Amino acid sequence: MNTTLQPKKNKTGSYIAIVCLVVLYAILFVLDNFVTGSSMLMLMTVLRKGAIYSLLCVSMNLLNGFTGLFSLGQAGFMLIGAYAYSIFSIPRDQHDTVYQYFGGGAIKFSIAEEIGKLLGENAGNWLGAIVAIIIAGIVAAIFAALIGIPVLRLKSDYLAIATLGFAEIIRAVFQWNGLGVITNGSNLLRKYPTFADMKIGSLSFATVFPFLIVTVCIGIIVLLINSSYGRAFKAIRDDEVAAEAMGISLFRHKMLSFIISSFFAGVGGALLAMFQTTVAATAFTTAMTYEILLMVVIGGIGSVSGSCIAAFLYIACNEWWLRFLDKGGIGSVSIPFFRDGFRKVVFSVVIMVIVLFFSKGIMGDKELSFTGLVNKLKKRKAARIEAAQAQEEVDAK
């Protein structure tokens, strides 16, 4: 009986999820094109940055939470992705301006521009951005494969230190003037297509675009986690000896998890480059990796939905909701200890409270599930019907 009803329940949950996504994209489209104002501008900033960081958190959770590999190289792979995207997206006529100290740079073409010549400017921006984002992920994955060979034989803190060192080395190398014809040395990369260029005619998709990319990427990660590879990752996390005894190749699966996580970190770095409109290696510090790790811990290690929720909450608090604490008061009321930096103090206290009272994070290792929600609602409805029938029988007696 239960087996027969299961597909129907799963379908109901899937339909609800699809409807929610359609409604979400419709709201984002309206916000992009028909709503204005300073408060709306801050909301759009939080939504775009929150979406990007949710992907970065999920990619880190795949490695740290689902495979049990303590890596701190996320900022390094984001940097690679951001540079790869921008290098292949700067228009040809802007190279002399951007690479003014390096003779116009070594790469003299733009993917978006080449596609735009065939399909039009808007199509070129869309398809060019998507292709460049994929390239960014692939370049980050190639670097991961190269460094994964030596570092994945390390465990625990040693692996964390090795990947952290890699991120710092990459940041220094990308600022080296010897690579200036490609990376522009310590100077900014700019003039490439950003979220503002994602248009169809006069309609803007500046917020819809990152949400679409992030939704597809997280969907792929979820499918991977629920596959046989995902079960192998979890087995390695729980007990490496037992996993190896079951025939799981530890190194191969660790390498696979590391490469996939780095690919999506590179994609996240490309999206961050589009969000920031400029790229500089100095921005991709160790603190950025710690920030992402903190979001993963707050959301729940081993929970994809927890990582997404924590990313949006963290960005909203840090970028928007607690801003008034730096302004010296509330409205016209002056409060002496409300000054620059006080927001960070309160934010730190809030994080400490969450960690103390939610030791496993907001979601723990559980996931938000529309199918589970449907099942709970059905159970409650059945319970109410049974209670009503019981009451009727009592009244009849």
mmCIF file of C-alpha atoms in Angstrom:
data_model
loop_
_atom_site.group_PDB
_atom_site.id
_atom_site.type_symbol
_atom_site.label_atom_id
_atom_site.label_comp_id
_atom_site.label_asym_id
_atom_site.label_seq_id
_atom_site.Cartn_x
_atom_site.Cartn_y
_atom_site.Cartn_z
ATOM 1 C CA MET A 1 0.000 0.000 0.000
ATOM 2 C CA ASN A 2 2.721 2.470 1.030
ATOM 3 C CA THR A 3 4.845 1.494 -1.972
ATOM 4 C CA THR A 4 1.979 2.264 -4.354
ATOM 5 C CA LEU A 5 1.302 5.682 -2.851
ATOM 6 C CA GLN A 6 4.953 6.774 -2.651
ATOM 7 C CA PRO A 7 5.370 7.927 -6.297
ATOM 8 C CA LYS A 8 2.147 9.956 -6.033
ATOM 9 C CA LYS A 9 3.407 11.675 -2.856
ATOM 10 C CA ASN A 10 6.760 12.417 -4.482
ATOM 11 C CA LYS A 11 5.021 13.867 -7.537
ATOM 12 C CA THR A 12 2.888 16.135 -5.350
ATOM 13 C CA GLY A 13 5.985 17.459 -3.597
ATOM 14 C CA SER A 14 7.728 17.999 -6.949
ATOM 15 C CA TYR A 15 4.740 19.902 -8.349
ATOM 16 C CA ILE A 16 4.684 22.172 -5.290
ATOM 17 C CA ALA A 17 8.427 22.814 -5.631
ATOM 18 C CA ILE A 18 8.038 23.715 -9.337
ATOM 19 C CA VAL A 19 5.128 26.066 -8.591
ATOM 20 C CA CYS A 20 7.140 27.763 -5.814
ATOM 21 C CA LEU A 21 10.102 28.244 -8.172
ATOM 22 C CA VAL A 22 7.873 29.735 -10.885
ATOM 23 C CA VAL A 23 6.313 32.132 -8.340
ATOM 24 C CA LEU A 24 9.800 33.050 -7.040
ATOM 25 C CA TYR A 25 11.097 33.863 -10.531
ATOM 26 C CA ALA A 26 7.955 35.864 -11.305
ATOM 27 C CA ILE A 27 8.501 37.943 -8.139
ATOM 28 C CA LEU A 28 12.173 38.474 -9.001
ATOM 29 C CA PHE A 29 11.227 39.551 -12.541
ATOM 30 C CA VAL A 30 8.757 42.100 -11.159
ATOM 31 C CA LEU A 31 11.354 43.406 -8.696
ATOM 32 C CA ASP A 32 13.917 43.732 -11.505
ATOM 33 C CA ASN A 33 11.651 45.717 -13.815
ATOM 34 C CA PHE A 34 8.812 47.432 -11.984
ATOM 35 C CA VAL A 35 9.903 48.209 -8.407
ATOM 36 C CA THR A 36 12.262 51.046 -7.498
ATOM 37 C CA GLY A 37 13.521 52.784 -4.351
ATOM 38 C CA SER A 38 16.569 52.706 -2.090
ATOM 39 C CA SER A 39 15.143 49.962 0.152
ATOM 40 C CA MET A 40 14.407 47.838 -2.919
ATOM 41 C CA LEU A 41 17.963 48.397 -4.129
ATOM 42 C CA MET A 42 19.287 46.955 -0.855
ATOM 43 C CA LEU A 43 16.836 44.035 -1.110
ATOM 44 C CA MET A 44 18.079 43.214 -4.618
ATOM 45 C CA THR A 45 21.680 43.357 -3.386
ATOM 46 C CA VAL A 46 20.891 40.921 -0.569
ATOM 47 C CA LEU A 47 19.004 38.572 -2.915
ATOM 48 C CA ARG A 48 21.803 38.458 -5.513
ATOM 49 C CA LYS A 49 24.633 38.095 -3.021
ATOM 50 C CA GLY A 50 22.616 35.631 -0.925
ATOM 51 C CA ALA A 51 22.031 33.433 -3.971
ATOM 52 C CA ILE A 52 25.753 33.425 -4.817
ATOM 53 C CA TYR A 53 26.796 32.605 -1.264
ATOM 54 C CA SER A 54 24.181 29.857 -0.990
ATOM 55 C CA LEU A 55 25.895 28.081 -3.916
ATOM 56 C CA LEU A 56 29.320 28.611 -2.314
ATOM 57 C CA CYS A 57 28.036 27.216 1.006
ATOM 58 C CA VAL A 58 26.461 24.169 -0.643
ATOM 59 C CA SER A 59 29.664 23.470 -2.610
ATOM 60 C CA MET A 60 31.689 23.669 0.614
ATOM 61 C CA ASN A 61 29.138 21.517 2.436
ATOM 62 C CA LEU A 62 29.494 18.849 -0.257
ATOM 63 C CA LEU A 63 33.166 18.552 0.678
ATOM 64 C CA ASN A 64 33.173 19.285 4.419
ATOM 65 C CA GLY A 65 29.715 18.067 5.407
ATOM 66 C CA PHE A 66 28.944 15.151 3.085
ATOM 67 C CA THR A 67 32.451 13.783 2.432
ATOM 68 C CA GLY A 68 34.096 14.744 5.724
ATOM 69 C CA LEU A 69 37.101 16.502 4.146
ATOM 70 C CA PHE A 70 38.113 19.615 6.084
ATOM 71 C CA SER A 71 39.191 21.947 3.274
ATOM 72 C CA LEU A 72 39.837 25.690 3.563
ATOM 73 C CA GLY A 73 40.706 26.441 -0.050
ATOM 74 C CA GLN A 74 37.328 27.813 -1.121
ATOM 75 C CA ALA A 75 38.507 31.409 -1.619
ATOM 76 C CA GLY A 76 41.326 30.199 -3.884
ATOM 77 C CA PHE A 77 38.945 28.356 -6.224
ATOM 78 C CA MET A 78 36.548 31.320 -6.177
ATOM 79 C CA LEU A 79 39.450 33.578 -7.203
ATOM 80 C CA ILE A 80 40.333 31.262 -10.107
ATOM 81 C CA GLY A 81 36.697 31.207 -11.249
ATOM 82 C CA ALA A 82 36.324 34.990 -10.990
ATOM 83 C CA TYR A 83 39.502 35.616 -13.011
ATOM 84 C CA ALA A 84 38.676 32.970 -15.621
ATOM 85 C CA TYR A 85 35.221 34.494 -16.174
ATOM 86 C CA SER A 86 36.444 38.079 -16.449
ATOM 87 C CA ILE A 87 39.494 37.290 -18.642
ATOM 88 C CA PHE A 88 37.324 35.551 -21.265
ATOM 89 C CA SER A 89 34.551 38.175 -21.108
ATOM 90 C CA ILE A 90 36.312 41.549 -21.473
ATOM 91 C CA PRO A 91 35.365 43.072 -24.879
ATOM 92 C CA ARG A 92 38.150 43.357 -27.435
ATOM 93 C CA ASP A 93 38.008 47.169 -27.614
ATOM 94 C CA GLN A 94 38.398 47.430 -23.820
ATOM 95 C CA HIS A 95 41.589 45.366 -23.522
ATOM 96 C CA ASP A 96 43.907 48.331 -24.038
ATOM 97 C CA THR A 97 42.096 50.218 -21.267
ATOM 98 C CA VAL A 98 41.947 47.332 -18.790
ATOM 99 C CA TYR A 99 45.456 45.966 -19.521
ATOM 100 C CA GLN A 100 46.979 49.426 -19.960
ATOM 101 C CA TYR A 101 50.205 48.437 -18.145
ATOM 102 C CA PHE A 102 50.599 45.127 -19.990
ATOM 103 C CA GLY A 103 50.229 46.025 -23.661
ATOM 104 C CA GLY A 104 46.558 45.145 -23.938
ATOM 105 C CA GLY A 105 46.929 41.654 -22.468
ATOM 106 C CA ALA A 106 47.488 38.268 -24.073
ATOM 107 C CA ILE A 107 43.863 37.201 -24.651
ATOM 108 C CA LYS A 108 42.365 39.493 -27.290
ATOM 109 C CA PHE A 109 38.820 38.135 -27.625
ATOM 110 C CA SER A 110 35.574 37.998 -25.636
ATOM 111 C CA ILE A 111 33.281 34.961 -25.653
ATOM 112 C CA ALA A 112 30.194 37.160 -25.203
ATOM 113 C CA GLU A 113 31.307 39.406 -28.077
ATOM 114 C CA GLU A 114 31.979 36.516 -30.469
ATOM 115 C CA ILE A 115 28.564 34.960 -29.750
ATOM 116 C CA GLY A 116 26.967 38.414 -29.959
ATOM 117 C CA LYS A 117 28.246 38.838 -33.531
ATOM 118 C CA LEU A 118 26.231 35.784 -34.555
ATOM 119 C CA LEU A 119 23.103 36.056 -32.371
ATOM 120 C CA GLY A 120 22.873 39.673 -31.251
ATOM 121 C CA GLU A 121 24.144 41.592 -28.237
ATOM 122 C CA ASN A 122 21.607 40.381 -25.651
ATOM 123 C CA ALA A 123 21.954 36.729 -26.699
ATOM 124 C CA GLY A 124 25.726 37.180 -26.693
ATOM 125 C CA ASN A 125 25.651 38.501 -23.130
ATOM 126 C CA TRP A 126 23.461 35.625 -21.928
ATOM 127 C CA LEU A 127 25.135 32.737 -23.739
ATOM 128 C CA GLY A 128 28.586 34.292 -23.423
ATOM 129 C CA ALA A 129 28.157 34.675 -19.668
ATOM 130 C CA ILE A 130 26.921 31.092 -19.300
ATOM 131 C CA VAL A 131 29.806 29.681 -21.374
ATOM 132 C CA ALA A 132 32.355 31.814 -19.474
ATOM 133 C CA ILE A 133 30.857 30.691 -16.133
ATOM 134 C CA ILE A 134 31.203 27.036 -17.183
ATOM 135 C CA ILE A 135 34.804 27.697 -18.253
ATOM 136 C CA ALA A 136 35.429 29.329 -14.856
ATOM 137 C CA GLY A 137 34.190 26.170 -13.119
ATOM 138 C CA ILE A 138 36.288 23.918 -15.376
ATOM 139 C CA VAL A 139 39.486 25.934 -14.770
ATOM 140 C CA ALA A 140 38.891 25.777 -10.997
ATOM 141 C CA ALA A 141 38.278 22.005 -11.276
ATOM 142 C CA ILE A 142 41.546 21.528 -13.218
ATOM 143 C CA PHE A 143 43.485 23.319 -10.471
ATOM 144 C CA ALA A 144 41.679 21.146 -7.904
ATOM 145 C CA ALA A 145 42.674 17.975 -9.749
ATOM 146 C CA LEU A 146 46.321 19.082 -9.835
ATOM 147 C CA ILE A 147 46.606 19.962 -6.146
ATOM 148 C CA GLY A 148 44.296 17.142 -5.064
ATOM 149 C CA ILE A 149 46.859 14.487 -5.976
ATOM 150 C CA PRO A 150 49.250 15.420 -3.133
ATOM 151 C CA VAL A 151 46.930 17.087 -0.581
ATOM 152 C CA LEU A 152 44.085 14.545 -0.489
ATOM 153 C CA ARG A 153 46.423 11.988 1.033
ATOM 154 C CA LEU A 154 46.460 14.223 4.112
ATOM 155 C CA LYS A 155 43.748 14.142 6.758
ATOM 156 C CA SER A 156 41.921 16.513 9.090
ATOM 157 C CA ASP A 157 43.907 19.614 10.137
ATOM 158 C CA TYR A 158 46.784 18.827 7.754
ATOM 159 C CA LEU A 159 44.408 18.894 4.777
ATOM 160 C CA ALA A 160 42.921 22.189 6.013
ATOM 161 C CA ILE A 161 46.374 23.782 6.320
ATOM 162 C CA ALA A 162 47.452 22.511 2.881
ATOM 163 C CA THR A 163 44.346 23.851 1.102
ATOM 164 C CA LEU A 164 44.565 27.132 3.025
ATOM 165 C CA GLY A 165 48.180 27.478 1.884
ATOM 166 C CA PHE A 166 47.120 26.794 -1.712
ATOM 167 C CA ALA A 167 44.533 29.609 -1.550
ATOM 168 C CA GLU A 168 47.132 32.067 -0.248
ATOM 169 C CA ILE A 169 49.686 31.032 -2.895
ATOM 170 C CA ILE A 170 47.133 31.439 -5.684
ATOM 171 C CA ARG A 171 46.207 34.906 -4.399
ATOM 172 C CA ALA A 172 49.867 35.961 -4.408
ATOM 173 C CA VAL A 173 50.615 34.427 -7.829
ATOM 174 C CA PHE A 174 47.650 36.149 -9.496
ATOM 175 C CA GLN A 175 49.002 39.529 -8.317
ATOM 176 C CA TRP A 176 52.473 38.814 -9.753
ATOM 177 C CA ASN A 177 53.329 41.156 -12.616
ATOM 178 C CA GLY A 178 54.954 38.266 -14.458
ATOM 179 C CA LEU A 179 51.431 37.004 -15.221
ATOM 180 C CA GLY A 180 50.146 40.534 -15.847
ATOM 181 C CA VAL A 181 49.377 39.921 -19.535
ATOM 182 C CA ILE A 182 46.736 37.433 -18.348
ATOM 183 C CA THR A 183 45.729 38.439 -14.794
ATOM 184 C CA ASN A 184 46.525 42.193 -15.047
ATOM 185 C CA GLY A 185 48.844 41.839 -12.056
ATOM 186 C CA SER A 186 47.668 43.735 -8.992
ATOM 187 C CA ASN A 187 45.291 45.884 -11.076
ATOM 188 C CA LEU A 188 41.533 45.447 -11.382
ATOM 189 C CA LEU A 189 39.823 43.454 -14.119
ATOM 190 C CA ARG A 190 36.660 45.232 -15.277
ATOM 191 C CA LYS A 191 34.443 46.115 -18.283
ATOM 192 C CA TYR A 192 33.121 42.528 -18.620
ATOM 193 C CA PRO A 193 29.356 41.676 -18.735
ATOM 194 C CA THR A 194 27.659 41.882 -15.325
ATOM 195 C CA PHE A 195 24.171 41.121 -14.006
ATOM 196 C CA ALA A 196 23.006 44.516 -15.313
ATOM 197 C CA ASP A 197 23.745 43.321 -18.880
ATOM 198 C CA MET A 198 21.406 40.325 -18.585
ATOM 199 C CA LYS A 199 18.500 41.686 -20.633
ATOM 200 C CA ILE A 200 15.988 40.636 -23.250
ATOM 201 C CA GLY A 201 15.042 43.757 -25.161
ATOM 202 C CA SER A 202 14.346 46.403 -22.526
ATOM 203 C CA LEU A 203 13.484 43.839 -19.810
ATOM 204 C CA SER A 204 16.085 43.261 -17.103
ATOM 205 C CA PHE A 205 16.923 39.859 -15.589
ATOM 206 C CA ALA A 206 19.657 41.110 -13.260
ATOM 207 C CA THR A 207 18.350 39.113 -10.275
ATOM 208 C CA VAL A 208 16.660 36.288 -12.177
ATOM 209 C CA PHE A 209 19.955 35.324 -13.879
ATOM 210 C CA PRO A 210 22.003 34.473 -10.742
ATOM 211 C CA PHE A 211 19.011 32.649 -9.239
ATOM 212 C CA LEU A 212 18.658 30.535 -12.399
ATOM 213 C CA ILE A 213 22.351 29.584 -12.411
ATOM 214 C CA VAL A 214 22.381 28.870 -8.668
ATOM 215 C CA THR A 215 19.166 26.803 -8.832
ATOM 216 C CA VAL A 216 20.579 24.600 -11.609
ATOM 217 C CA CYS A 217 23.911 24.154 -9.795
ATOM 218 C CA ILE A 218 22.347 23.302 -6.416
ATOM 219 C CA GLY A 219 19.918 20.954 -8.177
ATOM 220 C CA ILE A 220 22.884 19.087 -9.721
ATOM 221 C CA ILE A 221 24.592 18.865 -6.306
ATOM 222 C CA VAL A 222 21.396 17.494 -4.712
ATOM 223 C CA LEU A 223 21.089 14.859 -7.449
ATOM 224 C CA LEU A 224 24.730 13.914 -6.862
ATOM 225 C CA ILE A 225 24.221 13.622 -3.081
ATOM 226 C CA ASN A 226 21.212 11.345 -3.614
ATOM 227 C CA SER A 227 23.089 9.143 -6.097
ATOM 228 C CA SER A 228 25.369 6.169 -5.418
ATOM 229 C CA TYR A 229 28.329 8.583 -5.425
ATOM 230 C CA GLY A 230 26.659 10.640 -2.712
ATOM 231 C CA ARG A 231 26.143 7.530 -0.597
ATOM 232 C CA ALA A 232 29.839 6.685 -1.071
ATOM 233 C CA PHE A 233 30.781 10.207 0.071
ATOM 234 C CA LYS A 234 28.686 9.796 3.228
ATOM 235 C CA ALA A 235 30.194 6.372 3.895
ATOM 236 C CA ILE A 236 33.699 7.889 3.714
ATOM 237 C CA ARG A 237 32.596 10.654 6.091
ATOM 238 C CA ASP A 238 31.154 8.211 8.619
ATOM 239 C CA ASP A 239 33.968 5.631 8.612
ATOM 240 C CA GLU A 240 36.807 5.450 6.083
ATOM 241 C CA VAL A 241 37.898 1.951 7.145
ATOM 242 C CA ALA A 242 34.386 0.526 6.779
ATOM 243 C CA ALA A 243 33.913 2.335 3.457
ATOM 244 C CA GLU A 244 37.134 0.878 2.078
ATOM 245 C CA ALA A 245 36.132 -2.581 3.318
ATOM 246 C CA MET A 246 32.898 -2.206 1.316
ATOM 247 C CA GLY A 247 34.930 -1.677 -1.858
ATOM 248 C CA ILE A 248 34.782 2.131 -2.051
ATOM 249 C CA SER A 249 37.944 3.673 -3.507
ATOM 250 C CA LEU A 250 38.783 6.341 -0.926
ATOM 251 C CA PHE A 251 41.169 8.413 -3.046
ATOM 252 C CA ARG A 252 39.010 8.312 -6.193
ATOM 253 C CA HIS A 253 35.857 9.406 -4.383
ATOM 254 C CA LYS A 254 37.684 12.059 -2.353
ATOM 255 C CA MET A 255 39.181 13.419 -5.565
ATOM 256 C CA LEU A 256 35.760 13.398 -7.249
ATOM 257 C CA SER A 257 34.173 15.289 -4.345
ATOM 258 C CA PHE A 258 37.075 17.776 -4.254
ATOM 259 C CA ILE A 259 36.900 18.472 -8.000
ATOM 260 C CA ILE A 260 33.101 18.860 -8.059
ATOM 261 C CA SER A 261 33.144 21.145 -5.004
ATOM 262 C CA SER A 262 35.895 23.249 -6.623
ATOM 263 C CA PHE A 263 33.987 23.419 -9.924
ATOM 264 C CA PHE A 264 30.964 24.971 -8.205
ATOM 265 C CA ALA A 265 33.218 27.227 -6.123
ATOM 266 C CA GLY A 266 34.636 28.480 -9.446
ATOM 267 C CA VAL A 267 31.100 29.057 -10.742
ATOM 268 C CA GLY A 268 30.319 30.962 -7.527
ATOM 269 C CA GLY A 269 33.468 33.047 -8.015
ATOM 270 C CA ALA A 270 32.364 33.925 -11.567
ATOM 271 C CA LEU A 271 28.940 34.995 -10.297
ATOM 272 C CA LEU A 272 30.609 37.055 -7.575
ATOM 273 C CA ALA A 273 32.704 38.789 -10.255
ATOM 274 C CA MET A 274 29.501 39.673 -12.118
ATOM 275 C CA PHE A 275 27.951 40.953 -8.885
ATOM 276 C CA GLN A 276 30.940 43.106 -7.897
ATOM 277 C CA THR A 277 31.581 44.374 -11.487
ATOM 278 C CA THR A 278 35.367 44.311 -10.827
ATOM 279 C CA VAL A 279 37.831 41.596 -9.831
ATOM 280 C CA ALA A 280 40.902 41.956 -7.622
ATOM 281 C CA ALA A 281 42.865 39.098 -6.069
ATOM 282 C CA THR A 282 43.236 41.039 -2.794
ATOM 283 C CA ALA A 283 39.502 40.567 -2.081
ATOM 284 C CA PHE A 284 39.729 36.750 -1.957
ATOM 285 C CA THR A 285 41.250 36.474 1.498
ATOM 286 C CA THR A 286 41.221 33.665 4.055
ATOM 287 C CA ALA A 287 38.467 35.585 5.882
ATOM 288 C CA MET A 288 36.166 34.888 2.914
ATOM 289 C CA THR A 289 36.641 31.123 3.361
ATOM 290 C CA TYR A 290 35.990 31.413 7.110
ATOM 291 C CA GLU A 291 32.839 33.412 6.371
ATOM 292 C CA ILE A 292 31.503 30.666 4.086
ATOM 293 C CA LEU A 293 32.454 27.978 6.630
ATOM 294 C CA LEU A 294 30.592 29.919 9.317
ATOM 295 C CA MET A 295 27.445 29.974 7.163
ATOM 296 C CA VAL A 296 27.747 26.210 6.630
ATOM 297 C CA VAL A 297 28.027 25.623 10.390
ATOM 298 C CA ILE A 298 25.094 27.961 11.148
ATOM 299 C CA GLY A 299 22.908 26.240 8.534
ATOM 300 C CA GLY A 300 23.915 22.735 9.553
ATOM 301 C CA ILE A 301 26.806 20.585 8.347
ATOM 302 C CA GLY A 302 25.276 18.016 6.030
ATOM 303 C CA SER A 303 22.176 20.049 5.089
ATOM 304 C CA VAL A 304 21.804 21.674 1.664
ATOM 305 C CA SER A 305 18.686 23.653 2.589
ATOM 306 C CA GLY A 306 20.362 24.703 5.859
ATOM 307 C CA SER A 307 23.298 26.165 3.890
ATOM 308 C CA CYS A 308 20.914 28.141 1.652
ATOM 309 C CA ILE A 309 18.887 29.499 4.587
ATOM 310 C CA ALA A 310 22.037 30.456 6.537
ATOM 311 C CA ALA A 311 23.554 32.212 3.496
ATOM 312 C CA PHE A 312 20.529 34.466 2.985
ATOM 313 C CA LEU A 313 20.152 35.175 6.725
ATOM 314 C CA TYR A 314 23.874 35.946 7.116
ATOM 315 C CA ILE A 315 23.975 38.298 4.118
ATOM 316 C CA ALA A 316 20.710 40.016 5.128
ATOM 317 C CA CYS A 317 21.938 40.643 8.695
ATOM 318 C CA ASN A 318 25.434 41.699 7.683
ATOM 319 C CA GLU A 319 24.506 43.859 4.692
ATOM 320 C CA TRP A 320 21.071 45.241 5.611
ATOM 321 C CA TRP A 321 19.190 44.535 8.844
ATOM 322 C CA LEU A 322 21.936 45.555 11.292
ATOM 323 C CA ARG A 323 23.179 48.587 9.341
ATOM 324 C CA PHE A 324 21.344 51.001 11.659
ATOM 325 C CA LEU A 325 23.755 50.051 14.473
ATOM 326 C CA ASP A 326 26.551 51.903 12.635
ATOM 327 C CA LYS A 327 24.556 55.120 12.179
ATOM 328 C CA GLY A 328 24.722 56.556 15.712
ATOM 329 C CA GLY A 329 21.091 55.999 16.647
ATOM 330 C CA ILE A 330 17.577 54.978 15.601
ATOM 331 C CA GLY A 331 15.870 57.632 13.509
ATOM 332 C CA SER A 332 16.222 60.974 15.313
ATOM 333 C CA VAL A 333 17.132 59.296 18.631
ATOM 334 C CA SER A 334 20.894 59.411 19.265
ATOM 335 C CA ILE A 335 22.458 56.416 21.045
ATOM 336 C CA PRO A 336 26.124 56.975 22.060
ATOM 337 C CA PHE A 337 27.372 53.395 21.612
ATOM 338 C CA PHE A 338 25.767 53.048 18.159
ATOM 339 C CA ARG A 339 28.835 53.857 16.046
ATOM 340 C CA ASP A 340 30.920 52.471 13.202
ATOM 341 C CA GLY A 341 31.800 48.832 13.902
ATOM 342 C CA PHE A 342 29.081 48.231 16.527
ATOM 343 C CA ARG A 343 27.130 46.237 13.925
ATOM 344 C CA LYS A 344 29.963 43.698 13.820
ATOM 345 C CA VAL A 345 29.900 43.357 17.629
ATOM 346 C CA VAL A 346 26.151 42.643 17.708
ATOM 347 C CA PHE A 347 26.470 40.346 14.706
ATOM 348 C CA SER A 348 29.197 38.344 16.466
ATOM 349 C CA VAL A 349 27.006 37.997 19.577
ATOM 350 C CA VAL A 350 24.062 36.782 17.452
ATOM 351 C CA ILE A 351 26.320 34.168 15.810
ATOM 352 C CA MET A 352 27.591 33.007 19.229
ATOM 353 C CA VAL A 353 24.006 32.610 20.478
ATOM 354 C CA ILE A 354 23.067 30.548 17.402
ATOM 355 C CA VAL A 355 26.127 28.310 17.790
ATOM 356 C CA LEU A 356 25.493 27.844 21.544
ATOM 357 C CA PHE A 357 21.773 27.073 21.350
ATOM 358 C CA PHE A 358 21.752 25.404 17.925
ATOM 359 C CA SER A 359 24.919 23.312 18.177
ATOM 360 C CA LYS A 360 23.994 21.353 15.026
ATOM 361 C CA GLY A 361 22.962 24.477 13.139
ATOM 362 C CA ILE A 362 19.534 25.661 12.058
ATOM 363 C CA MET A 363 18.685 22.486 10.126
ATOM 364 C CA GLY A 364 21.197 19.992 11.584
ATOM 365 C CA ASP A 365 21.472 17.283 8.941
ATOM 366 C CA LYS A 366 17.808 17.540 7.903
ATOM 367 C CA GLU A 367 16.401 19.008 4.711
ATOM 368 C CA LEU A 368 13.354 21.063 3.843
ATOM 369 C CA SER A 369 11.095 18.786 1.807
ATOM 370 C CA PHE A 370 7.847 19.604 0.059
ATOM 371 C CA THR A 371 7.037 15.891 -0.008
ATOM 372 C CA GLY A 372 7.524 15.715 3.765
ATOM 373 C CA LEU A 373 5.338 18.795 4.192
ATOM 374 C CA VAL A 374 2.571 17.218 2.102
ATOM 375 C CA ASN A 375 2.803 14.001 4.142
ATOM 376 C CA LYS A 376 2.587 15.912 7.448
ATOM 377 C CA LEU A 377 -0.455 17.850 6.256
ATOM 378 C CA LYS A 378 -2.138 14.603 5.156
ATOM 379 C CA LYS A 379 -1.384 12.963 8.510
ATOM 380 C CA ARG A 380 -2.814 15.936 10.402
ATOM 381 C CA LYS A 381 -5.925 15.884 8.222
ATOM 382 C CA ALA A 382 -6.344 12.122 8.776
ATOM 383 C CA ALA A 383 -5.862 12.600 12.539
ATOM 384 C CA ARG A 384 -8.545 15.334 12.628
ATOM 385 C CA ILE A 385 -10.954 13.124 10.688
ATOM 386 C CA GLU A 386 -10.322 10.198 13.078
ATOM 387 C CA ALA A 387 -10.825 12.474 16.104
ATOM 388 C CA ALA A 388 -14.080 13.802 14.638
ATOM 389 C CA GLN A 389 -15.321 10.261 13.926
ATOM 390 C CA ALA A 390 -14.420 9.166 17.441
ATOM 391 C CA GLN A 391 -16.276 12.148 18.866
ATOM 392 C CA GLU A 392 -19.338 11.339 16.738
ATOM 393 C CA GLU A 393 -19.319 7.743 18.042
ATOM 394 C CA VAL A 394 -19.113 9.015 21.641
ATOM 395 C CA ASP A 395 -21.978 11.451 21.045
ATOM 396 C CA ALA A 396 -24.076 8.703 19.417
ATOM 397 C CA LYS A 397 -23.673 6.500 22.515
#
